[in-house]
Amino acid sequence: MTVELARHGYRIFAGTLYPTLQRMQDEGLLTSRHDVVNGKTRRQR
């Protein structure tokens, strides 16, 4: 996601992005799910 945002001129680091996504989820703007990929649990938003 940070790469795509950078393509549009936004420079956002993980330390900014993840809290923003969490806040959006808390406000009901996003949902998340957990998937297993190559034996590891990944959170998908």
Tab-separated table of C-alpha atoms in Angstrom:
chain	number	residue	atom	x	y	z
A	1	MET	CA	0.000	0.000	0.000
A	2	THR	CA	2.852	2.392	0.762
A	3	VAL	CA	4.276	1.765	-2.725
A	4	GLU	CA	0.969	2.583	-4.387
A	5	LEU	CA	0.569	5.737	-2.305
A	6	ALA	CA	4.127	6.764	-3.234
A	7	ARG	CA	3.212	6.450	-6.910
A	8	HIS	CA	0.624	9.148	-6.277
A	9	GLY	CA	3.039	11.439	-4.483
A	10	TYR	CA	2.318	10.416	-0.879
A	11	ARG	CA	5.189	9.357	1.336
A	12	ILE	CA	3.662	7.366	4.180
A	13	PHE	CA	5.593	5.071	6.491
A	14	ALA	CA	4.282	1.954	8.245
A	15	GLY	CA	4.355	3.785	11.589
A	16	THR	CA	1.767	6.179	10.180
A	17	LEU	CA	-0.158	3.822	7.939
A	18	TYR	CA	-1.026	1.038	10.380
A	19	PRO	CA	-2.441	3.282	13.129
A	20	THR	CA	-4.488	5.073	10.461
A	21	LEU	CA	-5.886	1.765	9.183
A	22	GLN	CA	-6.689	0.696	12.750
A	23	ARG	CA	-8.498	3.970	13.422
A	24	MET	CA	-10.491	3.550	10.204
A	25	GLN	CA	-11.430	0.028	11.264
A	26	ASP	CA	-12.477	1.257	14.712
A	27	GLU	CA	-14.737	3.817	13.004
A	28	GLY	CA	-16.331	1.122	10.844
A	29	LEU	CA	-14.798	2.365	7.602
A	30	LEU	CA	-12.765	-0.834	7.058
A	31	THR	CA	-13.067	-4.466	7.997
A	32	SER	CA	-10.289	-6.997	8.371
A	33	ARG	CA	-9.893	-10.740	8.208
A	34	HIS	CA	-7.126	-13.196	8.960
A	35	ASP	CA	-5.914	-15.502	6.188
A	36	VAL	CA	-3.265	-18.207	6.296
A	37	VAL	CA	-0.628	-17.719	3.601
A	38	ASN	CA	2.261	-20.161	3.389
A	39	GLY	CA	1.487	-21.353	6.902
A	40	LYS	CA	1.527	-17.835	8.384
A	41	THR	CA	-1.461	-15.813	9.529
A	42	ARG	CA	-1.856	-12.570	7.617
A	43	ARG	CA	-4.300	-9.798	8.399
A	44	GLN	CA	-6.180	-8.500	5.374
A	45	ARG	CA	-7.945	-5.143	5.498
